[in-house]
Amino acid sequence: MPSALAGRRPSSRFASAGPAAAALVAVCVAVAFVRSDATRRFVPEPWTRYFELHDGFARRSAVFDSAGAVEAIRSTNVRRLRPALALASELPTAQREALGELLQRPNEGPPDDAAILERLAASGELFEMRTREVDARGKASEQVAFVAQTSDGVFLLGGRADDSDEALSFHPPLRLFLPTSDVGGQWDQSGEQRLGASRVAYRCEGRVEAREAWTDGAHRHDDCLRVRSRLRLTHEGRTIYDAVTTEWFAAGPGVGGWTQTDEGGKLLSRGVDDPDGTRDAE
């Protein structure tokens, strides 16, 4: 996330936080489908064709600007969290509140820790995704995201960057994917994005568009899933961020790429997973 997140006015802070939120979403989408134990019935079987990821998974990707120049290299590591420990010490307060909203049932108040643990044990898991990035100038940064997977899909609770003391969170948690990979599946979600004590409205629309061939120029994948999503942030009726992200996920290795455009279709950036950098963490 940019250091501008520490700005003063809510509108300017969230104008800067918009790209940060989108980057956080893009990172999580790229590694969200973490393979669970075979006994976990809530994991959609169709996704395993495209995402054979798991606790300890690591992935490296290259990010390019609109002119095609390398903008950054990212390395992401996934860790499955133990729910009791996560609630006790690992999950920041903002993300703990978001998790409660995700697991809250109709006509009840916010669930306590005991209820959250019970519901996670029945049909859910928590993951930490830690991404380290080195930009073209050699500057290194790190961000941590927290993701929940339930029988209803995969959700981003929020995250934090190493250059900010404030947590970014979504209320309700931002949907990354539906529970199945059926082409034509879609979602349209609205809520509130929080950065410290500041608030803006978010709207996220997504759709599983197609299964198709895709190439990054160096590698061709004949069986890929294409997913498109649009994230918009508004503050006091004014749009402060609006971008569309398209991802491709290849069957088997799960590697792929993504592009990000503005609302008019102008390319902002793109990313490609490095197959040689995809490995299990030692």
Short mmCIF file of C-alpha atoms in Angstrom, two decimals:
data_model
loop_
_atom_site.label_atom_id
_atom_site.label_comp_id
_atom_site.label_asym_id
_atom_site.label_seq_id
_atom_site.Cartn_x
_atom_site.Cartn_y
_atom_site.Cartn_z
CA MET A 1 0.00 0.00 0.00
CA PRO A 2 1.25 3.54 -0.66
CA SER A 3 2.47 5.65 2.21
CA ALA A 4 -0.19 8.20 1.23
CA LEU A 5 -2.61 6.08 3.25
CA ALA A 6 -1.46 8.15 6.20
CA GLY A 7 -2.98 11.33 4.71
CA ARG A 8 -5.37 13.48 6.71
CA ARG A 9 -8.64 14.09 4.87
CA PRO A 10 -10.90 11.03 4.49
CA SER A 11 -11.49 11.68 0.81
CA SER A 12 -7.80 12.03 -0.07
CA ARG A 13 -6.86 9.10 2.14
CA PHE A 14 -9.34 6.85 0.42
CA ALA A 15 -8.44 8.12 -3.03
CA SER A 16 -5.00 6.78 -2.23
CA ALA A 17 -6.44 3.74 -0.50
CA GLY A 18 -8.40 2.82 -3.63
CA PRO A 19 -5.42 1.42 -5.52
CA ALA A 20 -4.24 -0.15 -2.28
CA ALA A 21 -7.57 -1.88 -1.80
CA ALA A 22 -7.55 -3.08 -5.40
CA ALA A 23 -4.00 -4.34 -5.05
CA LEU A 24 -5.02 -6.19 -1.91
CA VAL A 25 -7.97 -7.71 -3.75
CA ALA A 26 -5.81 -8.70 -6.73
CA VAL A 27 -3.24 -10.40 -4.52
CA CYS A 28 -5.92 -12.32 -2.64
CA VAL A 29 -7.76 -13.34 -5.78
CA ALA A 30 -4.54 -14.72 -7.22
CA VAL A 31 -4.06 -17.09 -4.30
CA ALA A 32 -7.52 -17.28 -2.71
CA PHE A 33 -8.31 -20.84 -3.68
CA VAL A 34 -6.36 -22.68 -1.04
CA ARG A 35 -6.89 -26.43 -1.16
CA SER A 36 -8.40 -27.80 2.02
CA ASP A 37 -8.31 -31.26 3.52
CA ALA A 38 -10.39 -33.84 1.67
CA THR A 39 -12.75 -34.04 4.62
CA ARG A 40 -13.68 -30.36 4.19
CA ARG A 41 -16.95 -30.79 2.33
CA PHE A 42 -17.53 -27.08 1.84
CA VAL A 43 -14.68 -26.72 -0.66
CA PRO A 44 -16.21 -26.56 -4.15
CA GLU A 45 -14.83 -29.48 -6.16
CA PRO A 46 -14.88 -27.60 -9.50
CA TRP A 47 -12.32 -25.10 -8.22
CA THR A 48 -9.73 -27.82 -7.60
CA ARG A 49 -9.27 -28.11 -11.36
CA TYR A 50 -7.80 -24.61 -11.40
CA PHE A 51 -6.46 -24.06 -7.90
CA GLU A 52 -4.35 -26.75 -6.24
CA LEU A 53 -3.07 -24.41 -3.55
CA HIS A 54 -2.64 -25.10 0.14
CA ASP A 55 -1.20 -24.02 3.46
CA GLY A 56 2.44 -23.09 2.85
CA PHE A 57 1.89 -22.21 -0.78
CA ALA A 58 4.17 -19.54 -2.29
CA ARG A 59 3.84 -17.67 -5.57
CA ARG A 60 5.90 -15.08 -7.42
CA SER A 61 4.51 -12.66 -10.00
CA ALA A 62 5.66 -9.75 -12.14
CA VAL A 63 3.66 -6.50 -12.37
CA PHE A 64 3.90 -4.31 -15.48
CA ASP A 65 2.73 -0.74 -16.03
CA SER A 66 0.55 0.36 -18.97
CA ALA A 67 3.65 0.84 -21.14
CA GLY A 68 4.85 -2.71 -20.50
CA ALA A 69 7.72 -1.84 -18.20
CA VAL A 70 8.28 -3.95 -15.09
CA GLU A 71 6.74 -2.11 -12.17
CA ALA A 72 7.34 -4.60 -9.37
CA ILE A 73 8.00 -8.21 -8.43
CA ARG A 74 5.68 -9.75 -5.84
CA SER A 75 6.06 -12.85 -3.71
CA THR A 76 3.03 -14.11 -1.79
CA ASN A 77 2.93 -16.77 0.93
CA VAL A 78 -0.22 -18.36 2.31
CA ARG A 79 -0.63 -19.58 5.86
CA ARG A 80 -3.69 -21.31 7.29
CA LEU A 81 -4.58 -19.80 10.65
CA ARG A 82 -5.72 -21.72 13.68
CA PRO A 83 -9.08 -20.11 14.50
CA ALA A 84 -8.64 -19.95 18.28
CA LEU A 85 -5.18 -18.39 18.01
CA ALA A 86 -6.34 -16.05 15.25
CA LEU A 87 -9.17 -14.70 17.40
CA ALA A 88 -6.96 -14.45 20.48
CA SER A 89 -3.99 -12.63 18.98
CA GLU A 90 -3.41 -12.79 15.21
CA LEU A 91 -6.53 -11.21 13.73
CA PRO A 92 -6.63 -7.39 14.11
CA THR A 93 -9.75 -5.92 15.69
CA ALA A 94 -11.14 -4.56 12.41
CA GLN A 95 -10.84 -7.92 10.68
CA ARG A 96 -12.24 -9.71 13.73
CA GLU A 97 -15.34 -7.51 13.46
CA ALA A 98 -15.60 -8.21 9.73
CA LEU A 99 -15.37 -11.97 10.37
CA GLY A 100 -18.19 -11.69 12.89
CA GLU A 101 -20.34 -9.94 10.28
CA LEU A 102 -19.60 -12.69 7.76
CA LEU A 103 -20.64 -15.46 10.15
CA GLN A 104 -23.55 -13.61 11.75
CA ARG A 105 -26.91 -15.27 11.20
CA PRO A 106 -30.18 -13.47 10.40
CA ASN A 107 -31.97 -11.89 13.34
CA GLU A 108 -29.08 -12.29 15.77
CA GLY A 109 -26.48 -9.98 17.26
CA PRO A 110 -22.76 -10.16 16.55
CA PRO A 111 -21.52 -13.69 17.36
CA ASP A 112 -19.10 -14.13 20.24
CA ASP A 113 -15.81 -16.01 19.94
CA ALA A 114 -17.38 -19.33 20.88
CA ALA A 115 -19.98 -19.03 18.11
CA ILE A 116 -17.36 -17.97 15.58
CA LEU A 117 -15.16 -20.95 16.43
CA GLU A 118 -18.11 -23.32 16.17
CA ARG A 119 -19.12 -22.00 12.75
CA LEU A 120 -15.57 -22.04 11.41
CA ALA A 121 -15.17 -25.62 12.58
CA ALA A 122 -18.35 -26.58 10.72
CA SER A 123 -17.76 -24.82 7.42
CA GLY A 124 -14.94 -22.33 7.32
CA GLU A 125 -11.23 -21.56 7.36
CA LEU A 126 -9.03 -18.50 7.85
CA PHE A 127 -5.88 -17.64 5.91
CA GLU A 128 -3.14 -15.06 6.15
CA MET A 129 -1.62 -13.91 2.85
CA ARG A 130 1.68 -12.08 3.22
CA THR A 131 2.94 -10.31 0.11
CA ARG A 132 6.41 -8.83 -0.28
CA GLU A 133 7.00 -6.47 -3.17
CA VAL A 134 10.11 -4.87 -4.67
CA ASP A 135 9.42 -2.06 -7.13
CA ALA A 136 11.50 -1.00 -10.12
CA ARG A 137 13.51 1.41 -7.94
CA GLY A 138 14.41 -1.37 -5.54
CA LYS A 139 12.09 -0.21 -2.76
CA ALA A 140 10.70 -3.11 -0.73
CA SER A 141 7.30 -3.20 0.98
CA GLU A 142 5.01 -5.75 2.58
CA GLN A 143 1.29 -6.16 3.12
CA VAL A 144 -0.74 -8.72 4.99
CA ALA A 145 -4.29 -9.73 4.06
CA PHE A 146 -6.77 -11.92 5.93
CA VAL A 147 -9.18 -14.11 3.95
CA ALA A 148 -12.06 -16.33 5.07
CA GLN A 149 -13.36 -19.31 3.09
CA THR A 150 -16.83 -20.60 3.95
CA SER A 151 -19.56 -22.63 2.30
CA ASP A 152 -20.74 -19.38 0.71
CA GLY A 153 -17.47 -18.54 -1.03
CA VAL A 154 -14.18 -16.72 -0.44
CA PHE A 155 -14.08 -13.32 1.28
CA LEU A 156 -11.49 -10.64 1.99
CA LEU A 157 -11.73 -9.37 5.58
CA GLY A 158 -9.05 -6.70 5.08
CA GLY A 159 -5.38 -6.13 5.61
CA ARG A 160 -2.53 -3.89 6.66
CA ALA A 161 0.63 -2.51 5.02
CA ASP A 162 4.02 -2.08 6.62
CA ASP A 163 3.94 1.69 5.98
CA SER A 164 0.66 2.29 7.83
CA ASP A 165 -0.49 1.74 11.42
CA GLU A 166 -4.12 1.60 10.30
CA ALA A 167 -5.99 -1.49 9.19
CA LEU A 168 -8.02 -1.60 5.98
CA SER A 169 -11.23 -3.62 6.36
CA PHE A 170 -14.47 -4.36 4.51
CA HIS A 171 -17.91 -4.50 6.15
CA PRO A 172 -19.38 -6.87 5.17
CA PRO A 173 -16.27 -8.71 3.97
CA LEU A 174 -15.56 -8.26 0.27
CA ARG A 175 -16.53 -11.27 -1.81
CA LEU A 176 -13.69 -12.56 -3.97
CA PHE A 177 -15.52 -15.53 -5.46
CA LEU A 178 -18.69 -17.56 -5.40
CA PRO A 179 -18.63 -21.11 -4.00
CA THR A 180 -18.63 -22.66 -7.49
CA SER A 181 -16.78 -21.96 -10.75
CA ASP A 182 -19.81 -22.17 -13.04
CA VAL A 183 -19.48 -19.85 -16.03
CA GLY A 184 -22.10 -17.13 -15.72
CA GLY A 185 -21.98 -17.01 -11.93
CA GLN A 186 -22.00 -13.43 -10.71
CA TRP A 187 -22.27 -11.22 -7.65
CA ASP A 188 -23.05 -7.59 -6.83
CA GLN A 189 -22.12 -6.48 -3.33
CA SER A 190 -22.16 -3.15 -1.49
CA GLY A 191 -20.79 -2.17 1.89
CA GLU A 192 -18.35 0.01 3.76
CA GLN A 193 -14.57 0.15 3.51
CA ARG A 194 -12.84 1.37 6.65
CA LEU A 195 -9.38 2.80 7.09
CA GLY A 196 -8.81 3.57 10.75
CA ALA A 197 -11.72 5.78 11.82
CA SER A 198 -12.61 6.85 8.26
CA ARG A 199 -15.37 5.35 6.14
CA VAL A 200 -16.26 5.17 2.43
CA ALA A 201 -18.84 3.16 0.52
CA TYR A 202 -17.75 0.32 -1.74
CA ARG A 203 -19.48 -1.63 -4.48
CA CYS A 204 -18.00 -4.75 -6.04
CA GLU A 205 -19.44 -6.58 -9.04
CA GLY A 206 -17.97 -9.85 -10.30
CA ARG A 207 -18.65 -12.51 -12.90
CA VAL A 208 -17.12 -15.84 -13.97
CA GLU A 209 -17.03 -15.01 -17.67
CA ALA A 210 -15.58 -17.96 -19.57
CA ARG A 211 -13.33 -20.95 -19.89
CA GLU A 212 -10.83 -20.24 -22.65
CA ALA A 213 -7.22 -20.44 -23.84
CA TRP A 214 -4.85 -17.76 -22.56
CA THR A 215 -1.19 -16.89 -23.04
CA ASP A 216 1.19 -14.57 -21.23
CA GLY A 217 3.47 -14.46 -24.27
CA ALA A 218 5.87 -17.08 -22.96
CA HIS A 219 3.42 -19.80 -21.97
CA ARG A 220 0.08 -20.92 -23.40
CA HIS A 221 -2.67 -22.46 -21.30
CA ASP A 222 -5.57 -24.04 -23.20
CA ASP A 223 -7.96 -24.41 -20.25
CA CYS A 224 -8.29 -21.20 -18.22
CA LEU A 225 -11.02 -19.64 -16.15
CA ARG A 226 -11.61 -15.92 -16.78
CA VAL A 227 -13.08 -13.85 -13.94
CA ARG A 228 -13.83 -10.13 -14.12
CA SER A 229 -14.60 -7.82 -11.19
CA ARG A 230 -15.15 -4.09 -10.72
CA LEU A 231 -14.44 -2.22 -7.49
CA ARG A 232 -15.79 1.28 -6.90
CA LEU A 233 -15.28 3.53 -3.88
CA THR A 234 -17.42 6.61 -3.21
CA HIS A 235 -17.20 9.31 -0.55
CA GLU A 236 -20.01 11.81 0.05
CA GLY A 237 -21.50 10.97 -3.33
CA ARG A 238 -18.23 11.36 -5.24
CA THR A 239 -16.45 8.47 -6.96
CA ILE A 240 -12.85 8.36 -5.73
CA TYR A 241 -11.83 5.04 -7.26
CA ASP A 242 -13.22 2.88 -10.08
CA ALA A 243 -11.29 0.05 -11.74
CA VAL A 244 -11.94 -3.28 -13.47
CA THR A 245 -9.73 -6.32 -12.90
CA THR A 246 -9.73 -9.42 -15.11
CA GLU A 247 -7.96 -12.62 -14.01
CA TRP A 248 -7.08 -15.85 -15.79
CA PHE A 249 -6.46 -19.09 -13.87
CA ALA A 250 -4.97 -22.10 -15.68
CA ALA A 251 -6.11 -25.65 -14.95
CA GLY A 252 -3.47 -27.77 -13.26
CA PRO A 253 -0.78 -25.39 -12.03
CA GLY A 254 -3.25 -22.59 -11.32
CA VAL A 255 -0.84 -19.97 -12.62
CA GLY A 256 -2.20 -17.16 -14.73
CA GLY A 257 -2.32 -13.40 -14.96
CA TRP A 258 -4.46 -10.32 -14.65
CA THR A 259 -5.11 -6.90 -16.16
CA GLN A 260 -6.49 -3.78 -14.52
CA THR A 261 -8.26 -1.02 -16.45
CA ASP A 262 -10.10 2.15 -15.56
CA GLU A 263 -13.86 2.50 -16.05
CA GLY A 264 -13.25 3.56 -19.66
CA GLY A 265 -11.17 0.49 -20.52
CA LYS A 266 -7.74 2.17 -20.46
CA LEU A 267 -5.04 -0.26 -19.32
CA LEU A 268 -3.56 0.69 -15.93
CA SER A 269 -1.40 -2.34 -15.18
CA ARG A 270 -1.10 -6.07 -15.69
CA GLY A 271 0.48 -8.97 -13.87
CA VAL A 272 1.78 -12.42 -14.78
CA ASP A 273 2.51 -15.30 -12.44
CA ASP A 274 5.97 -16.77 -12.80
CA PRO A 275 5.62 -20.55 -13.28
CA ASP A 276 9.24 -21.03 -12.24
CA GLY A 277 8.53 -19.17 -9.02
CA THR A 278 5.50 -21.24 -8.08
CA ARG A 279 6.51 -23.68 -5.39
CA ASP A 280 5.73 -24.98 -1.93
CA ALA A 281 7.39 -23.06 0.86
CA GLU A 282 10.15 -25.03 2.52
#
